[in-house]
PDB file of C-alpha atoms in Angstrom:
ATOM      1  CA  MET A 219      -4.364 -10.012   5.908  1.00 94.00           C
ATOM      2  CA  PHE A 220      -2.424  -7.324   5.347  1.00 98.00           C
ATOM      3  CA  VAL A 221      -1.400  -3.753   6.970  1.00 98.00           C
ATOM      4  CA  ASP A 222      -0.798  -0.458   4.799  1.00 99.00           C
ATOM      5  CA  THR A 223       1.670   1.182   7.042  1.00 98.00           C
ATOM      6  CA  HIS A 224       1.584   4.313   5.264  1.00 98.00           C
ATOM      7  CA  THR A 225      -1.341   6.116   3.242  1.00 98.00           C
ATOM      8  CA  HIS A 226      -2.952   9.511   2.868  1.00 98.00           C
ATOM      9  CA  PHE A 227      -6.747   8.968   2.630  1.00 98.00           C
ATOM     10  CA  TYR A 228      -7.069  12.802   3.506  1.00 98.00           C
ATOM     11  CA  ASP A 229      -5.036  13.949   0.444  1.00 97.00           C
ATOM     12  CA  GLU A 230      -7.115  16.075  -1.778  1.00 96.00           C
ATOM     13  CA  TRP A 231      -6.473  13.617  -4.765  1.00 96.00           C
ATOM     14  CA  LEU A 232      -8.260  10.748  -2.789  1.00 96.00           C
ATOM     15  CA  LEU A 233     -10.692  12.466  -0.131  1.00 96.00           C
ATOM     16  CA  GLU A 234     -13.551  12.612  -1.950  1.00 95.00           C
ATOM     17  CA  ASP A 235     -13.391   9.028  -2.582  1.00 95.00           C
ATOM     18  CA  ALA A 236     -11.902   8.124   0.874  1.00 97.00           C
ATOM     19  CA  ASP A 237     -14.748   5.807   2.181  1.00 98.00           C
ATOM     20  CA  ALA A 238     -14.914   3.979  -0.911  1.00 98.00           C
ATOM     21  CA  ALA A 239     -11.069   3.527  -1.028  1.00 98.00           C
ATOM     22  CA  VAL A 240     -11.213   2.183   2.461  1.00 98.00           C
ATOM     23  CA  ARG A 241     -13.944  -0.482   1.457  1.00 98.00           C
ATOM     24  CA  ARG A 242     -11.796  -1.577  -1.378  1.00 98.00           C
ATOM     25  CA  ALA A 243      -9.095  -2.079   0.641  1.00 98.00           C
ATOM     26  CA  LEU A 244     -11.015  -4.113   3.067  1.00 98.00           C
ATOM     27  CA  ASP A 245     -12.493  -6.332   0.316  1.00 98.00           C
ATOM     28  CA  ALA A 246      -8.894  -6.721  -0.949  1.00 98.00           C
ATOM     29  CA  GLY A 247      -7.588  -8.044   2.487  1.00 98.00           C
ATOM     30  CA  VAL A 248      -5.983  -5.039   3.705  1.00 98.00           C
ATOM     31  CA  ASP A 249      -7.659  -4.931   6.986  1.00 98.00           C
ATOM     32  CA  LYS A 250      -5.614  -2.223   8.861  1.00 98.00           C
ATOM     33  CA  MET A 251      -4.143   1.205   7.461  1.00 98.00           C
ATOM     34  CA  ILE A 252      -1.898   3.690   9.106  1.00 98.00           C
ATOM     35  CA  GLN A 253      -2.565   7.418   7.701  1.00 98.00           C
ATOM     36  CA  ALA A 254       0.764   9.495   7.902  1.00 98.00           C
ATOM     37  CA  ASP A 255       0.507  13.061   9.242  1.00 98.00           C
ATOM     38  CA  VAL A 256       1.446  16.204   7.382  1.00 98.00           C
ATOM     39  CA  ASP A 257       0.530  19.098   9.024  1.00 98.00           C
ATOM     40  CA  SER A 258      -2.113  21.047  10.830  1.00 98.00           C
ATOM     41  CA  HIS A 259      -4.042  22.101   7.519  1.00 97.00           C
ATOM     42  CA  GLU A 260      -4.788  18.451   6.487  1.00 96.00           C
ATOM     43  CA  ARG A 261      -4.968  16.895   9.847  1.00 97.00           C
ATOM     44  CA  PRO A 262      -8.710  17.502  10.814  1.00 97.00           C
ATOM     45  CA  ASP A 263      -9.753  15.652   7.495  1.00 97.00           C
ATOM     46  CA  MET A 264      -7.088  12.861   8.368  1.00 98.00           C
ATOM     47  CA  TRP A 265      -8.886  12.522  12.132  1.00 97.00           C
ATOM     48  CA  ALA A 266     -12.263  12.625  10.732  1.00 97.00           C
ATOM     49  CA  ILE A 267     -11.342   9.565   8.429  1.00 98.00           C
ATOM     50  CA  GLY A 268     -10.024   7.581  11.187  1.00 97.00           C
ATOM     51  CA  ASN A 269     -12.596   8.284  13.490  1.00 97.00           C
ATOM     52  CA  ARG A 270     -15.183   6.649  11.002  1.00 98.00           C
ATOM     53  CA  TYR A 271     -12.829   3.459  10.958  1.00 98.00           C
ATOM     54  CA  PRO A 272     -11.757   2.572  14.492  1.00 97.00           C
ATOM     55  CA  GLY A 273      -9.690  -0.491  14.521  1.00 97.00           C
ATOM     56  CA  VAL A 274      -9.190  -0.291  10.758  1.00 98.00           C
ATOM     57  CA  VAL A 275      -7.826   3.424   9.921  1.00 98.00           C
ATOM     58  CA  TYR A 276      -4.962   4.024  12.701  1.00 98.00           C
ATOM     59  CA  GLN A 277      -3.145   7.780  12.889  1.00 98.00           C
ATOM     60  CA  MET A 278       0.168   9.094  13.155  1.00 98.00           C
ATOM     61  CA  LEU A 279       1.206  12.371  14.082  1.00 98.00           C
ATOM     62  CA  GLY A 280       3.798  14.772  13.018  1.00 98.00           C
ATOM     63  CA  LEU A 281       5.361  17.673  10.957  1.00 98.00           C
ATOM     64  CA  TYR A 282       6.212  16.522   7.602  1.00 98.00           C
ATOM     65  CA  PRO A 283       9.729  18.195   6.492  1.00 98.00           C
ATOM     66  CA  GLY A 284       8.205  19.742   3.398  1.00 97.00           C
ATOM     67  CA  SER A 285       5.602  21.640   5.475  1.00 98.00           C
ATOM     68  CA  VAL A 286       8.314  23.207   7.571  1.00 98.00           C
ATOM     69  CA  LYS A 287       8.200  26.656   6.894  1.00 97.00           C
ATOM     70  CA  ASP A 288       8.405  30.283   8.895  1.00 97.00           C
ATOM     71  CA  ASP A 289       5.476  29.116  11.149  1.00 98.00           C
ATOM     72  CA  TRP A 290       7.083  25.652  12.344  1.00 98.00           C
ATOM     73  CA  ARG A 291       7.108  26.751  16.037  1.00 98.00           C
ATOM     74  CA  GLU A 292       3.096  27.184  15.571  1.00 98.00           C
ATOM     75  CA  GLU A 293       3.027  23.834  13.700  1.00 98.00           C
ATOM     76  CA  LEU A 294       4.651  22.230  16.458  1.00 98.00           C
ATOM     77  CA  ASP A 295       2.432  23.634  19.127  1.00 98.00           C
ATOM     78  CA  ALA A 296      -0.420  22.299  16.883  1.00 98.00           C
ATOM     79  CA  LEU A 297       0.369  18.702  17.579  1.00 98.00           C
ATOM     80  CA  GLU A 298      -0.323  19.086  21.329  1.00 97.00           C
ATOM     81  CA  PRO A 299      -4.113  18.287  21.339  1.00 97.00           C
ATOM     82  CA  TYR A 300      -3.532  15.238  19.512  1.00 97.00           C
ATOM     83  CA  LYS A 301      -0.919  13.475  21.516  1.00 97.00           C
ATOM     84  CA  ASP A 302      -3.630  11.734  23.597  1.00 96.00           C
ATOM     85  CA  LYS A 303      -5.740  10.590  20.843  1.00 96.00           C
ATOM     86  CA  GLY A 304      -4.350   7.006  20.436  1.00 96.00           C
ATOM     87  CA  ILE A 305      -1.743   7.920  17.861  1.00 98.00           C
ATOM     88  CA  VAL A 306       0.523   4.946  16.960  1.00 98.00           C
ATOM     89  CA  ALA A 307       3.680   6.648  15.566  1.00 98.00           C
ATOM     90  CA  ILE A 308       5.424  10.032  14.894  1.00 98.00           C
ATOM     91  CA  GLY A 309       5.304  10.502  11.586  1.00 97.00           C
ATOM     92  CA  GLU A 310       5.763  11.377   8.663  1.00 98.00           C
ATOM     93  CA  ILE A 311       8.732  13.387   9.897  1.00 98.00           C
ATOM     94  CA  GLY A 312      12.268  13.709   8.283  1.00 98.00           C
ATOM     95  CA  LEU A 313      14.394  15.805   6.086  1.00 98.00           C
ATOM     96  CA  ASP A 314      13.439  16.781   2.393  1.00 98.00           C
ATOM     97  CA  TYR A 315      15.887  18.827   0.387  1.00 97.00           C
ATOM     98  CA  HIS A 316      14.702  18.144  -2.967  1.00 95.00           C
ATOM     99  CA  GLU A 317      12.509  21.062  -3.242  1.00 88.00           C
ATOM    100  CA  GLY A 318      15.344  23.729  -2.088  1.00 93.00           C
ATOM    101  CA  LEU A 319      17.487  24.450   0.920  1.00 96.00           C
ATOM    102  CA  GLU A 320      15.598  27.628   2.283  1.00 96.00           C
ATOM    103  CA  PHE A 321      14.454  25.635   5.562  1.00 98.00           C
ATOM    104  CA  VAL A 322      17.302  23.023   5.989  1.00 98.00           C
ATOM    105  CA  LYS A 323      18.227  24.519   9.600  1.00 98.00           C
ATOM    106  CA  GLU A 324      14.431  24.472  10.677  1.00 98.00           C
ATOM    107  CA  GLN A 325      13.841  21.033   9.214  1.00 98.00           C
ATOM    108  CA  LYS A 326      16.869  19.488  11.315  1.00 98.00           C
ATOM    109  CA  GLU A 327      15.761  21.381  14.576  1.00 98.00           C
ATOM    110  CA  VAL A 328      12.245  20.222  13.693  1.00 98.00           C
ATOM    111  CA  LEU A 329      13.448  16.577  13.327  1.00 98.00           C
ATOM    112  CA  ARG A 330      15.327  16.546  16.592  1.00 98.00           C
ATOM    113  CA  ILE A 331      12.622  18.006  18.414  1.00 98.00           C
ATOM    114  CA  GLN A 332      10.103  15.400  17.020  1.00 98.00           C
ATOM    115  CA  LEU A 333      12.564  12.748  17.764  1.00 98.00           C
ATOM    116  CA  GLU A 334      12.737  13.420  21.613  1.00 98.00           C
ATOM    117  CA  MET A 335       8.711  13.557  21.594  1.00 98.00           C
ATOM    118  CA  ALA A 336       8.693  10.172  20.013  1.00 98.00           C
ATOM    119  CA  ALA A 337      11.232   8.968  22.790  1.00 98.00           C
ATOM    120  CA  ARG A 338       9.210  10.633  25.689  1.00 98.00           C
ATOM    121  CA  MET A 339       6.124   9.054  24.438  1.00 98.00           C
ATOM    122  CA  ASP A 340       7.653   5.490  23.627  1.00 98.00           C
ATOM    123  CA  LEU A 341       6.412   5.700  19.958  1.00 98.00           C
ATOM    124  CA  PRO A 342       7.954   4.359  17.012  1.00 98.00           C
ATOM    125  CA  VAL A 343       8.940   7.173  14.131  1.00 98.00           C
ATOM    126  CA  ASN A 344       8.003   7.004  10.564  1.00 98.00           C
ATOM    127  CA  PHE A 345      10.892   8.634   8.641  1.00 98.00           C
ATOM    128  CA  HIS A 346      10.448  10.635   5.047  1.00 98.00           C
ATOM    129  CA  LEU A 347      13.963  11.169   3.580  1.00 97.00           C
ATOM    130  CA  ARG A 348      15.062  12.666   0.425  1.00 97.00           C
ATOM    131  CA  ASP A 349      18.425  14.107  -0.782  1.00 97.00           C
ATOM    132  CA  ALA A 350      19.242  14.517   2.998  1.00 97.00           C
ATOM    133  CA  TRP A 351      21.085  11.154   3.991  1.00 97.00           C
ATOM    134  CA  GLU A 352      24.367  12.791   5.368  1.00 97.00           C
ATOM    135  CA  ASP A 353      22.417  15.412   7.791  1.00 98.00           C
ATOM    136  CA  PHE A 354      20.069  12.535   8.677  1.00 98.00           C
ATOM    137  CA  PHE A 355      22.691  10.201  10.122  1.00 98.00           C
ATOM    138  CA  THR A 356      24.359  12.894  11.987  1.00 98.00           C
ATOM    139  CA  ILE A 357      20.830  13.654  13.719  1.00 98.00           C
ATOM    140  CA  LEU A 358      20.394  10.077  14.349  1.00 98.00           C
ATOM    141  CA  ALA A 359      24.052   9.492  15.636  1.00 98.00           C
ATOM    142  CA  ASP A 360      23.395  12.693  17.936  1.00 97.00           C
ATOM    143  CA  CYS A 361      20.016  10.839  19.224  1.00 97.00           C
ATOM    144  CA  LYS A 362      21.455   7.474  19.861  1.00 97.00           C
ATOM    145  CA  HIS A 363      20.723   7.795  23.575  1.00 97.00           C
ATOM    146  CA  LEU A 364      17.001   8.198  22.586  1.00 98.00           C
ATOM    147  CA  HIS A 365      17.038   4.229  21.564  1.00 98.00           C
ATOM    148  CA  LEU A 366      14.846   5.095  18.433  1.00 98.00           C
ATOM    149  CA  ARG A 367      12.791   2.712  16.684  1.00 98.00           C
ATOM    150  CA  GLY A 368      10.530   2.793  13.377  1.00 98.00           C
ATOM    151  CA  ASN A 369      10.615   2.740   9.559  1.00 98.00           C
ATOM    152  CA  LEU A 370      12.280   4.218   6.705  1.00 98.00           C
ATOM    153  CA  HIS A 371       9.324   5.285   4.627  1.00 98.00           C
ATOM    154  CA  CYS A 372       9.489   4.551   0.795  1.00 97.00           C
ATOM    155  CA  PHE A 373      12.534   2.910   0.880  1.00 98.00           C
ATOM    156  CA  THR A 374      14.680   3.180  -2.468  1.00 96.00           C
ATOM    157  CA  ALA A 375      18.020   3.568  -1.053  1.00 96.00           C
ATOM    158  CA  SER A 376      20.984   0.958  -0.795  1.00 96.00           C
ATOM    159  CA  TYR A 377      21.323  -2.074   1.594  1.00 97.00           C
ATOM    160  CA  GLU A 378      24.171  -0.070   3.116  1.00 97.00           C
ATOM    161  CA  ILE A 379      22.209   3.116   4.170  1.00 97.00           C
ATOM    162  CA  TYR A 380      19.656   0.417   5.841  1.00 98.00           C
ATOM    163  CA  GLU A 381      22.494  -1.085   7.637  1.00 97.00           C
ATOM    164  CA  ARG A 382      23.908   2.409   8.667  1.00 98.00           C
ATOM    165  CA  ALA A 383      20.596   3.403  10.113  1.00 98.00           C
ATOM    166  CA  ASN A 384      20.597   0.423  12.012  1.00 98.00           C
ATOM    167  CA  LYS A 385      23.638   1.267  13.930  1.00 97.00           C
ATOM    168  CA  TYR A 386      21.686   4.039  15.569  1.00 97.00           C
ATOM    169  CA  GLY A 387      18.266   2.690  16.358  1.00 97.00           C
ATOM    170  CA  ASP A 388      16.137  -0.375  15.376  1.00 98.00           C
ATOM    171  CA  PHE A 389      14.609   0.425  11.758  1.00 98.00           C
ATOM    172  CA  SER A 390      12.373  -1.224   9.531  1.00 98.00           C
ATOM    173  CA  VAL A 391      11.942  -0.233   5.875  1.00 98.00           C
ATOM    174  CA  GLY A 392       8.604   0.607   4.030  1.00 98.00           C
ATOM    175  CA  ILE A 393       8.279  -0.971   0.728  1.00 98.00           C
ATOM    176  CA  GLY A 394       5.742   0.491  -1.742  1.00 98.00           C
ATOM    177  CA  GLY A 395       5.211   0.495  -5.573  1.00 97.00           C
ATOM    178  CA  VAL A 396       8.499   1.434  -6.506  1.00 97.00           C
ATOM    179  CA  VAL A 397       9.253  -2.033  -6.104  1.00 97.00           C
ATOM    180  CA  THR A 398       7.365  -3.106  -9.065  1.00 97.00           C
ATOM    181  CA  PHE A 399       9.026  -0.544 -11.333  1.00 96.00           C
ATOM    182  CA  LYS A 400      10.891  -2.304 -14.262  1.00 90.00           C
ATOM    183  CA  ASN A 401      14.145  -0.339 -13.770  1.00 82.00           C
ATOM    184  CA  ALA A 402      14.042  -0.129 -10.283  1.00 80.00           C
ATOM    185  CA  SER A 403      17.183  -1.247  -8.101  1.00 91.00           C
ATOM    186  CA  LEU A 404      15.237  -1.795  -4.851  1.00 95.00           C
ATOM    187  CA  ALA A 405      14.445  -5.593  -5.542  1.00 93.00           C
ATOM    188  CA  LYS A 406      18.111  -6.428  -5.537  1.00 94.00           C
ATOM    189  CA  THR A 407      18.347  -4.425  -2.315  1.00 96.00           C
ATOM    190  CA  LEU A 408      15.428  -5.972  -0.765  1.00 97.00           C
ATOM    191  CA  GLU A 409      17.261  -9.620  -1.531  1.00 96.00           C
ATOM    192  CA  ARG A 410      19.506  -8.619   1.532  1.00 97.00           C
ATOM    193  CA  ILE A 411      17.056  -7.057   3.839  1.00 98.00           C
ATOM    194  CA  PRO A 412      15.678  -9.709   6.199  1.00 98.00           C
ATOM    195  CA  VAL A 413      11.868 -10.388   5.782  1.00 98.00           C
ATOM    196  CA  GLU A 414      11.465  -9.714   9.694  1.00 98.00           C
ATOM    197  CA  LYS A 415      12.572  -6.060   8.764  1.00 98.00           C
ATOM    198  CA  ILE A 416      10.061  -5.424   5.777  1.00 98.00           C
ATOM    199  CA  LEU A 417       6.758  -3.625   6.181  1.00 98.00           C
ATOM    200  CA  LEU A 418       4.197  -2.893   3.374  1.00 98.00           C
ATOM    201  CA  GLU A 419       2.811   0.343   2.309  1.00 98.00           C
ATOM    202  CA  THR A 420       1.260   2.183  -0.442  1.00 98.00           C
ATOM    203  CA  ASP A 421       1.665   5.869   0.113  1.00 98.00           C
ATOM    204  CA  ALA A 422      -1.490   6.483  -1.717  1.00 98.00           C
ATOM    205  CA  PRO A 423      -2.390   8.279  -3.623  1.00 98.00           C
ATOM    206  CA  TYR A 424       1.144   8.478  -4.832  1.00 97.00           C
ATOM    207  CA  LEU A 425       3.380   5.876  -6.223  1.00 97.00           C
ATOM    208  CA  ALA A 426       0.937   3.348  -7.779  1.00 98.00           C
ATOM    209  CA  PRO A 427       2.624  -0.165  -8.444  1.00 98.00           C
ATOM    210  CA  VAL A 428       2.565  -1.138 -11.798  1.00 97.00           C
ATOM    211  CA  PRO A 429       0.197  -1.838 -13.670  1.00 97.00           C
ATOM    212  CA  TYR A 430      -1.486   1.122 -12.297  1.00 97.00           C
ATOM    213  CA  ARG A 431       1.920   3.236 -12.182  1.00 97.00           C
ATOM    214  CA  GLY A 432       1.173   7.011 -13.149  1.00 95.00           C
ATOM    215  CA  ARG A 433      -2.237   6.820 -11.632  1.00 97.00           C
ATOM    216  CA  ARG A 434      -3.805   7.438  -8.536  1.00 98.00           C
ATOM    217  CA  ASN A 435      -2.771   4.766  -5.874  1.00 98.00           C
ATOM    218  CA  GLU A 436      -4.932   3.557  -2.897  1.00 98.00           C
ATOM    219  CA  SER A 437      -4.406   0.915  -0.305  1.00 98.00           C
ATOM    220  CA  SER A 438      -6.429  -1.833  -2.238  1.00 98.00           C
ATOM    221  CA  TYR A 439      -3.166  -2.135  -4.408  1.00 98.00           C
ATOM    222  CA  LEU A 440      -1.080  -3.293  -1.450  1.00 98.00           C
ATOM    223  CA  PRO A 441      -1.398  -7.167  -2.463  1.00 98.00           C
ATOM    224  CA  ILE A 442       0.498  -6.129  -5.901  1.00 98.00           C
ATOM    225  CA  ILE A 443       3.291  -5.073  -3.763  1.00 98.00           C
ATOM    226  CA  ALA A 444       2.986  -8.184  -1.473  1.00 98.00           C
ATOM    227  CA  GLU A 445       3.140 -10.215  -4.572  1.00 98.00           C
ATOM    228  CA  LYS A 446       6.298  -8.545  -5.534  1.00 97.00           C
ATOM    229  CA  VAL A 447       7.926  -8.898  -2.364  1.00 98.00           C
ATOM    230  CA  ALA A 448       7.156 -12.442  -2.182  1.00 98.00           C
ATOM    231  CA  GLU A 449       8.574 -13.051  -5.522  1.00 97.00           C
ATOM    232  CA  VAL A 450      12.181 -11.004  -4.535  1.00 97.00           C
ATOM    233  CA  LYS A 451      12.187 -13.077  -1.181  1.00 98.00           C
ATOM    234  CA  GLY A 452      11.337 -16.658  -2.805  1.00 97.00           C
ATOM    235  CA  LEU A 453       8.197 -16.941  -0.415  1.00 98.00           C
ATOM    236  CA  GLY A 454       4.537 -17.439  -0.829  1.00 98.00           C
ATOM    237  CA  ILE A 455       2.248 -14.313  -0.651  1.00 97.00           C
ATOM    238  CA  GLN A 456       0.457 -15.843   2.284  1.00 98.00           C
ATOM    239  CA  ASP A 457       3.919 -15.922   4.212  1.00 98.00           C
ATOM    240  CA  ILE A 458       4.711 -12.266   3.390  1.00 98.00           C
ATOM    241  CA  ALA A 459       1.219 -11.486   4.540  1.00 98.00           C
ATOM    242  CA  ARG A 460       1.589 -13.074   7.613  1.00 98.00           C
ATOM    243  CA  ILE A 461       5.082 -11.880   8.163  1.00 98.00           C
ATOM    244  CA  THR A 462       4.581  -8.314   7.320  1.00 98.00           C
ATOM    245  CA  THR A 463       1.542  -8.073   9.123  1.00 98.00           C
ATOM    246  CA  HIS A 464       3.107  -9.409  12.309  1.00 98.00           C
ATOM    247  CA  ASN A 465       5.944  -7.005  11.831  1.00 98.00           C
ATOM    248  CA  ALA A 466       3.659  -3.999  11.402  1.00 98.00           C
ATOM    249  CA  GLU A 467       1.199  -5.031  14.641  1.00 98.00           C
ATOM    250  CA  THR A 468       4.450  -5.232  16.773  1.00 98.00           C
ATOM    251  CA  LEU A 469       5.832  -2.020  15.695  1.00 98.00           C
ATOM    252  CA  PHE A 470       3.066  -0.143  15.622  1.00 98.00           C
ATOM    253  CA  GLN A 471       1.221  -1.895  18.545  1.00 98.00           C
ATOM    254  CA  ILE A 472      -2.096  -2.222  16.614  1.00 98.00           C
TER     255      ILE A 472
END
C-alpha cells in the first residue's frame, strides 16, 4: 500500500478524469491520497472529489503562495468554513518568488498567519518553497516556539537545507517524480536523508516521473517513484511502501 501525500485531482488538467484517476490509483496500490489546497476558486471542486471517496481521498486546507494577491485577507477568511471538515494538514503554504516579487511582503504575512493557525489546530504543515529559502528560514526561526511539524513538498534542495529546516521543527521531505529524472541531483541528497523522514508524492497532474515525463501526472504513477526511492536507499519496494506509508499515516493521522 502507498500514500500519495500531495496531489491535485481538482486541477483543470485532471478534473474531468478525476474519478477514473482515483480508480487507477487504487488499482496501482495507492490506497490513500491527500489533496493539497490552493485557494477558494478551486476548493469546492477539491472538496467534492474528497467527499466522494471518504477514507481514500483526504484534504489539506491553505492558501498557496502563488495565490496571494491583493485579496489575501478575503482568501484567508474563506478558509474558516472548512476548518471543522476533517482536514489533515495546513497546506500547501509557503513562499514562491519564482514568478515575481510583487507580493513578497504579503506572502510572508500569510505564511506566518497560517503557521499560527496550524499550531492552534495541532496540524502538520505542507510547505511549498521556490526561490525563497532565506526568507523561509527567517520565518521558521521566528516561529520555532510553535513546535511545527510537517513536510517540505516537492523537495529538490540539498541535504544542508533539510538539516537547517529541522533546526526549527520536525520536517519530512516529499519525494516525487523529479527523483527519476536522469540529471537530477536529488538521488544523491536522498541517500543521506533517513528513510523515516521520506514521504512519497506525485504533485499530480505535474512533474510526472520517467517514462511519463512531460505528460500529465497522476497518483497511479506513485509506485514508479517508490521504485526509484527503493533503489537509492538500497531497500526493497515493499520496505519503502511499508515505511513511507507509516510515515504518512503518522504525520497526517490518516
